[in-house]
Each structure stands twice: as C-alpha cells, then as structure tokens.
C-alpha cells in the first residue's frame, strides 16, 4: 500500500519534535556582567557601616497631626448644642489657644439622682492646630449612661470626622463600660480613667469618667546631638561663575 509523501513528512516532523523534548536541555549561560567597584569604598568605615545598616539610626513613628481650622470645629460643636467659648487665646497662657465648653447638662435631675453632665476642653500650641482634648463625664444615674456616652461620641466623632481619624474600637468600648484604658494609636495617647472610690472616699466616684486625647509632637528624624557643627564662615570664600550667556 502506497503512502503519500505529505503524510510521511508529517510523521517525521512529529517524531523529531518528540525526540527534541527527550534530549537534555543545557542550562543558560550566566551572562551577568562582573560587579563594578564599590561606590562607598572611599568613605570611612564607620560611615559605610551606618549607610549599609538595615536598621535606621532613629526610626520615627507616623504621628497624626490635627491641623486646619479648630475654630470651625468649635463652631460645629456649638451648633450641636455643646455650648463653648469658641477657639481663642487661652487665659493666663501665652502662646496657647483653647475652646472650653460650659458644664453641659445632659439629663434632668430626679429625686434620687443628680443630672448627667459633660465638660470638654480643646487646646493647641498654634492657632491652626489641636494638641489636646479633655472630657469629663458625670453620670449620677447609671440608667443614663448611654446618654452620656452618646455625648462623648458626639464630641470626639466631630473631631475624628473632620480630620479623617478612625478612633480605635477598644477606646469606644472602654468609654461605654467606664473601664480604664491607656492606649497609643499612631502617636495619639488615649486615656480613659474612671475615678476611684477608694482614693476619693466617694462611693459614687466611679460614675465620673475622665477622658484625655493627647496629640503629641512628631518624633525627630535624627537626635539633635548627632548633627555636626558647620565650619566657621570664610568671608573670602567666593563662587566663580563660568563665562556664558548667564554671566553677561
């Protein structure tokens, strides 16, 4: 039986392809160029170690900074019923600004309990920056605790919404439960501290809650004592400008 020529060529091609897959493939030759001279070779050994050290000399944390218009925040809180003095210079404190609320009554007193109240104080070292927030919540009637917590959330929520800061959930839980907490979140120190009846002698002291948010200064990138002093200025030092269109 005769087999056509194209069919023979096709079978031979497939046989060659299968054979090439069975043959070992030589690894690619390493064509990397040789390493050049060390660009740091001329530097002192101590400087080379510092530049090549994987750990930074002084790692700096990312720290939240609340800048903008604190006066607008105080006006917003005032519009929400949190009556305050507005953002202005702090009395008896040069170079300090503050926004202090009145003693805000949250609930009406009853026969057995006094009213729930809230006080807050915003402070800053600059006119456009908030560095510190303190709140004092008093809930005489335990049944009114949710009202007091809502008022705290209103003040801190206005701050966090304006500056795009997500307050940690663990902080909100501590406020809701009147539980002590010390926390640092991206450089912000958060403190929740119910008063201690054993220290004050008042059995109702734990119904008074002190809350502090301290927006600390950013870390220095390098310790000040490691900067090198510049050489004394040479009055005879000059700059030679090469001739050209700029020198004409």
PDB file of C-alpha atoms in Angstrom, residues 3 11 20 25 29 38-39 46 50 58 60 77 83 86-87 96 115-116 149 168 185 188 191 204 227:
ATOM      1  CA  UNK A   3       1.720   6.192   1.482  1.00  0.00           C
ATOM      2  CA  UNK A  11       5.073  11.749  10.695  1.00  0.00           C
ATOM      3  CA  UNK A  20      13.827  17.049  20.962  1.00  0.00           C
ATOM      4  CA  UNK A  25      18.472  20.970  27.717  1.00  0.00           C
ATOM      5  CA  UNK A  29      24.931  30.549  30.386  1.00  0.00           C
ATOM      6  CA  UNK A  38      32.345  49.613  45.447  1.00  0.00           C
ATOM      7  CA  UNK A  39      30.970  53.189  45.266  1.00  0.00           C
ATOM      8  CA  UNK A  46      32.175  53.996  60.270  1.00  0.00           C
ATOM      9  CA  UNK A  50      25.954  53.495  59.050  1.00  0.00           C
ATOM     10  CA  UNK A  58      16.403  56.502  64.849  1.00  0.00           C
ATOM     11  CA  UNK A  60      10.344  57.680  63.533  1.00  0.00           C
ATOM     12  CA  UNK A  77     -19.926  71.609  68.375  1.00  0.00           C
ATOM     13  CA  UNK A  83     -22.049  75.392  74.106  1.00  0.00           C
ATOM     14  CA  UNK A  86     -15.014  79.313  70.714  1.00  0.00           C
ATOM     15  CA  UNK A  87     -11.377  78.941  69.651  1.00  0.00           C
ATOM     16  CA  UNK A  96      -1.808  78.771  73.803  1.00  0.00           C
ATOM     17  CA  UNK A 115     -28.141  65.402  86.354  1.00  0.00           C
ATOM     18  CA  UNK A 116     -25.656  63.877  83.947  1.00  0.00           C
ATOM     19  CA  UNK A 149     -21.641  58.025  76.169  1.00  0.00           C
ATOM     20  CA  UNK A 168      -9.940  52.520  67.754  1.00  0.00           C
ATOM     21  CA  UNK A 185      -2.639  54.935  68.325  1.00  0.00           C
ATOM     22  CA  UNK A 188      -2.084  59.785  69.821  1.00  0.00           C
ATOM     23  CA  UNK A 191      -6.704  57.659  78.223  1.00  0.00           C
ATOM     24  CA  UNK A 204     -20.151  57.253  93.524  1.00  0.00           C
ATOM     25  CA  UNK A 227      24.092  66.900  63.960  1.00  0.00           C
TER      26      UNK A 227
END
